[in-house]
Amino acid sequence: MRIRDYQDADAPAVGRLISATYREYNLSHADLEEQDRLLGPFQHAFSDDPSHREAIRSILQSPMLYIAEADDEIVGVLRGRENVLASLFVCGDRHRQGIGRALVSHFERESVAQGVTRLRVAATLFAVPFYTAVGFRKSTGVRPGRSFDGTNFTYQPMRKALT
Ligand SMILES: CC(C)(COP(=O)(O)OP(=O)(O)OC[C@H]1O[C@@H](n2cnc3c(N)ncnc32)[C@H](O)[C@@H]1OP(=O)(O)O)[C@@H](O)C(=O)NCCC(=O)NCCS
């Protein structure tokens, strides 16, 4: 497994990874119709329609965007910006193999190199044990937030000091 920078050509595969992972692990409480809605542009991740592909390419844009790759396949993605880990997804059949931890470590190293001393994340409730394991702590109680379509999605604010 290796971590590398995102390239524009990765967008369709990253879109499919986020769509499938979010649907299975973060939206399992919802029926299919609501899942589609909460997925926003990612509900069309398996479509070849150029407008769908462009919407995903556009939502993925991030100042810091890293890919985990194994056996020539994209198995994880982390989006971030200064001080903020914006999102992290690892392919379901690769969970618990250290890929999420490796992506977070890479992001932390890049952040430290940019002079960042603290990170925050709006963690999905599913991911709280993971973020706790990699050193984040809850900064408040759970909060109402927004899913990819801009509507309600509960999350847990967490933060970590970088040394
Ligand atoms: C959260 C996520 C990114 C973790 O990725 P991962 O590659 O499976 O995580 P790692 O293998 O690096 O796990 C590191 C440690 O975190 C903890 N951990 C990870 N997943 C866990 C889980 N489901 N339950 C409890 N602890 C967990 C463990 O301590 C693990 O170490 P161990 O396997 O040696 O016990 C992955 O589960 C995922 O994509 N979830 C769905 C999307 C999501 O909720 N993303 C967060 C968006 S903010």
Short mmCIF file of C-alpha atoms and ligand atoms in Angstrom, two decimals:
data_model
loop_
_atom_site.label_atom_id
_atom_site.label_comp_id
_atom_site.label_asym_id
_atom_site.label_seq_id
_atom_site.Cartn_x
_atom_site.Cartn_y
_atom_site.Cartn_z
CA MET A 1 0.00 0.00 0.00
CA ARG A 2 1.30 3.46 -0.80
CA ILE A 3 0.04 6.99 -0.17
CA ARG A 4 0.28 9.49 -3.01
CA ASP A 5 -1.17 12.82 -4.10
CA TYR A 6 -4.54 12.81 -5.83
CA GLN A 7 -4.62 13.36 -9.59
CA ASP A 8 -7.58 14.61 -11.60
CA ALA A 9 -7.89 11.24 -13.36
CA ASP A 10 -8.63 9.61 -9.98
CA ALA A 11 -11.99 11.40 -9.65
CA PRO A 12 -14.29 8.61 -10.98
CA ALA A 13 -12.69 5.89 -8.83
CA VAL A 14 -12.60 8.14 -5.75
CA GLY A 15 -16.25 9.05 -6.33
CA ARG A 16 -17.22 5.37 -6.43
CA LEU A 17 -15.20 4.65 -3.29
CA ILE A 18 -16.84 7.49 -1.33
CA SER A 19 -20.31 6.63 -2.60
CA ALA A 20 -20.14 2.93 -1.70
CA THR A 21 -18.41 3.45 1.65
CA TYR A 22 -20.61 6.31 2.85
CA ARG A 23 -23.76 4.43 1.84
CA GLU A 24 -22.73 1.26 3.65
CA TYR A 25 -21.14 2.62 6.84
CA ASN A 26 -22.66 6.06 7.39
CA LEU A 27 -26.15 5.91 5.86
CA SER A 28 -27.32 2.42 6.82
CA HIS A 29 -30.03 3.99 9.06
CA ALA A 30 -31.74 5.51 6.01
CA ASP A 31 -33.86 3.95 3.25
CA LEU A 32 -32.45 3.89 -0.29
CA GLU A 33 -34.22 7.05 -1.40
CA GLU A 34 -32.90 9.03 1.57
CA GLN A 35 -29.42 7.54 1.09
CA ASP A 36 -29.42 8.83 -2.50
CA ARG A 37 -30.45 12.28 -1.32
CA LEU A 38 -27.80 12.42 1.43
CA LEU A 39 -25.13 11.30 -1.04
CA GLY A 40 -25.64 14.49 -3.08
CA PRO A 41 -23.48 14.30 -6.23
CA PHE A 42 -22.01 10.96 -5.07
CA GLN A 43 -25.34 9.21 -5.74
CA HIS A 44 -24.29 9.41 -9.41
CA ALA A 45 -20.77 8.05 -8.85
CA PHE A 46 -21.44 4.99 -11.01
CA SER A 47 -22.77 7.06 -13.94
CA ASP A 48 -20.73 7.94 -17.06
CA ASP A 49 -22.77 11.09 -17.68
CA PRO A 50 -20.24 13.94 -18.10
CA SER A 51 -22.30 16.31 -15.91
CA HIS A 52 -22.34 13.77 -13.08
CA ARG A 53 -18.60 13.22 -13.42
CA GLU A 54 -17.94 16.96 -13.39
CA ALA A 55 -20.05 17.44 -10.24
CA ILE A 56 -17.95 14.83 -8.44
CA ARG A 57 -14.66 16.24 -9.77
CA SER A 58 -15.72 19.62 -8.46
CA ILE A 59 -16.85 18.51 -4.97
CA LEU A 60 -13.57 16.61 -4.52
CA GLN A 61 -11.40 19.69 -5.02
CA SER A 62 -9.38 20.22 -1.84
CA PRO A 63 -6.10 21.94 -0.94
CA MET A 64 -4.83 18.64 0.51
CA LEU A 65 -6.02 15.43 -1.09
CA TYR A 66 -4.31 12.07 -0.68
CA ILE A 67 -4.92 8.61 -2.09
CA ALA A 68 -4.08 5.19 -0.65
CA GLU A 69 -3.38 2.70 -3.41
CA ALA A 70 -2.90 -1.06 -3.22
CA ASP A 71 -2.56 -3.53 -6.09
CA ASP A 72 -3.14 -0.63 -8.56
CA GLU A 73 -6.50 0.07 -6.92
CA ILE A 74 -7.60 3.15 -4.98
CA VAL A 75 -8.48 1.88 -1.50
CA GLY A 76 -8.62 5.09 0.54
CA VAL A 77 -8.90 8.85 0.26
CA LEU A 78 -8.35 11.76 2.67
CA ARG A 79 -9.43 15.34 1.97
CA GLY A 80 -8.15 18.17 4.08
CA ARG A 81 -7.20 21.79 4.32
CA GLU A 82 -5.26 23.92 6.79
CA ASN A 83 -6.19 22.75 10.33
CA VAL A 84 -9.06 20.58 9.09
CA LEU A 85 -9.37 16.92 8.21
CA ALA A 86 -12.41 17.23 5.95
CA SER A 87 -13.15 13.59 5.15
CA LEU A 88 -11.62 10.13 5.10
CA PHE A 89 -12.89 6.96 3.46
CA VAL A 90 -11.38 3.49 3.23
CA CYS A 91 -12.86 0.81 1.01
CA GLY A 92 -15.02 -1.53 3.15
CA ASP A 93 -13.17 -4.75 2.30
CA ARG A 94 -9.89 -3.10 3.41
CA HIS A 95 -10.98 -1.86 6.83
CA ARG A 96 -8.80 -2.59 9.85
CA GLN A 97 -5.61 -2.94 7.79
CA GLY A 98 -4.05 0.34 8.92
CA ILE A 99 -4.95 2.31 5.77
CA GLY A 100 -6.94 5.01 7.59
CA ARG A 101 -4.15 5.41 10.14
CA ALA A 102 -1.55 5.70 7.35
CA LEU A 103 -3.58 8.39 5.55
CA VAL A 104 -4.04 10.38 8.78
CA SER A 105 -0.29 10.10 9.58
CA HIS A 106 0.57 11.36 6.10
CA PHE A 107 -1.87 14.26 6.46
CA GLU A 108 -0.43 15.11 9.89
CA ARG A 109 3.13 15.13 8.53
CA GLU A 110 2.12 17.43 5.65
CA SER A 111 0.21 19.67 8.08
CA VAL A 112 3.19 19.95 10.46
CA ALA A 113 5.40 20.82 7.47
CA GLN A 114 3.00 23.69 6.76
CA GLY A 115 3.26 24.94 10.36
CA VAL A 116 -0.11 23.59 11.53
CA THR A 117 -0.28 22.79 15.25
CA ARG A 118 -3.89 21.62 15.69
CA LEU A 119 -6.31 19.60 13.62
CA ARG A 120 -10.05 19.29 13.85
CA VAL A 121 -12.46 16.89 12.23
CA ALA A 122 -16.24 16.59 12.02
CA ALA A 123 -16.20 12.83 12.65
CA THR A 124 -19.01 10.56 11.56
CA LEU A 125 -20.37 8.66 14.58
CA PHE A 126 -19.09 5.46 12.95
CA ALA A 127 -15.53 6.82 12.88
CA VAL A 128 -15.28 8.07 16.50
CA PRO A 129 -13.46 4.91 17.76
CA PHE A 130 -11.03 5.22 14.81
CA TYR A 131 -10.24 8.90 15.45
CA THR A 132 -9.88 8.17 19.17
CA ALA A 133 -7.38 5.41 18.32
CA VAL A 134 -5.29 7.84 16.23
CA GLY A 135 -5.18 10.48 18.97
CA PHE A 136 -8.19 12.76 18.44
CA ARG A 137 -10.43 13.71 21.37
CA LYS A 138 -14.05 14.87 21.44
CA SER A 139 -14.16 18.66 21.63
CA THR A 140 -17.94 19.04 22.29
CA GLY A 141 -21.02 16.82 22.26
CA VAL A 142 -22.49 15.65 18.95
CA ARG A 143 -23.69 18.39 16.62
CA PRO A 144 -26.15 18.65 13.74
CA GLY A 145 -24.25 19.11 10.50
CA ARG A 146 -24.61 18.68 6.78
CA SER A 147 -24.29 15.71 4.48
CA PHE A 148 -23.11 15.95 0.85
CA ASP A 149 -26.52 17.32 -0.18
CA GLY A 150 -26.34 20.08 2.43
CA THR A 151 -28.98 18.60 4.77
CA ASN A 152 -28.98 17.06 8.22
CA PHE A 153 -26.25 14.70 9.32
CA THR A 154 -25.13 14.26 12.94
CA TYR A 155 -21.41 14.40 13.60
CA GLN A 156 -18.93 14.45 16.46
CA PRO A 157 -16.47 17.36 16.57
CA MET A 158 -12.97 16.12 17.51
CA ARG A 159 -9.54 17.69 17.67
CA LYS A 160 -5.89 16.79 18.04
CA ALA A 161 -2.81 18.79 18.94
CA LEU A 162 0.19 18.11 16.65
CA THR A 163 3.66 18.05 18.12
C1 LIG B 1 -13.06 5.28 9.74
C2 LIG B 1 -12.23 4.55 8.66
C3 LIG B 1 -11.67 5.58 7.69
C4 LIG B 1 -11.09 3.80 9.36
O1 LIG B 1 -10.23 3.26 8.37
P1 LIG B 1 -9.40 1.89 8.60
O2 LIG B 1 -8.39 1.80 7.52
O3 LIG B 1 -10.33 0.75 8.74
O4 LIG B 1 -8.72 2.18 10.01
P2 LIG B 1 -7.35 1.51 10.57
O5 LIG B 1 -7.26 0.10 10.11
O6 LIG B 1 -6.20 2.40 10.25
O7 LIG B 1 -7.66 1.54 12.14
C5 LIG B 1 -6.75 2.06 13.11
C6 LIG B 1 -7.34 1.79 14.48
O8 LIG B 1 -8.58 2.51 14.64
C7 LIG B 1 -9.50 1.72 15.42
N1 LIG B 1 -10.66 1.38 14.57
C8 LIG B 1 -10.77 1.46 13.23
N2 LIG B 1 -11.99 1.09 12.83
C9 LIG B 1 -12.69 0.77 13.93
C10 LIG B 1 -14.02 0.32 14.16
N3 LIG B 1 -14.90 0.13 13.15
N4 LIG B 1 -14.41 0.09 15.43
C11 LIG B 1 -13.55 0.26 16.48
N5 LIG B 1 -12.26 0.70 16.32
C12 LIG B 1 -11.84 0.96 15.06
C13 LIG B 1 -8.73 0.47 15.84
O9 LIG B 1 -8.08 0.74 17.08
C14 LIG B 1 -7.71 0.34 14.72
O10 LIG B 1 -6.58 -0.39 15.09
P3 LIG B 1 -6.64 -2.01 15.10
O11 LIG B 1 -7.29 -2.45 13.81
O12 LIG B 1 -5.19 -2.40 15.21
O13 LIG B 1 -7.46 -2.40 16.30
C15 LIG B 1 -13.10 3.51 7.91
O14 LIG B 1 -13.77 2.68 8.85
C16 LIG B 1 -14.17 4.13 7.02
O15 LIG B 1 -13.93 4.42 5.85
N6 LIG B 1 -15.39 4.30 7.55
C17 LIG B 1 -16.54 4.79 6.80
C18 LIG B 1 -16.40 6.24 6.43
C19 LIG B 1 -16.27 7.16 7.62
O16 LIG B 1 -17.05 7.14 8.56
N7 LIG B 1 -15.26 8.04 7.53
C20 LIG B 1 -15.01 9.10 8.48
C21 LIG B 1 -15.44 10.40 7.87
S1 LIG B 1 -15.06 11.80 8.93
#
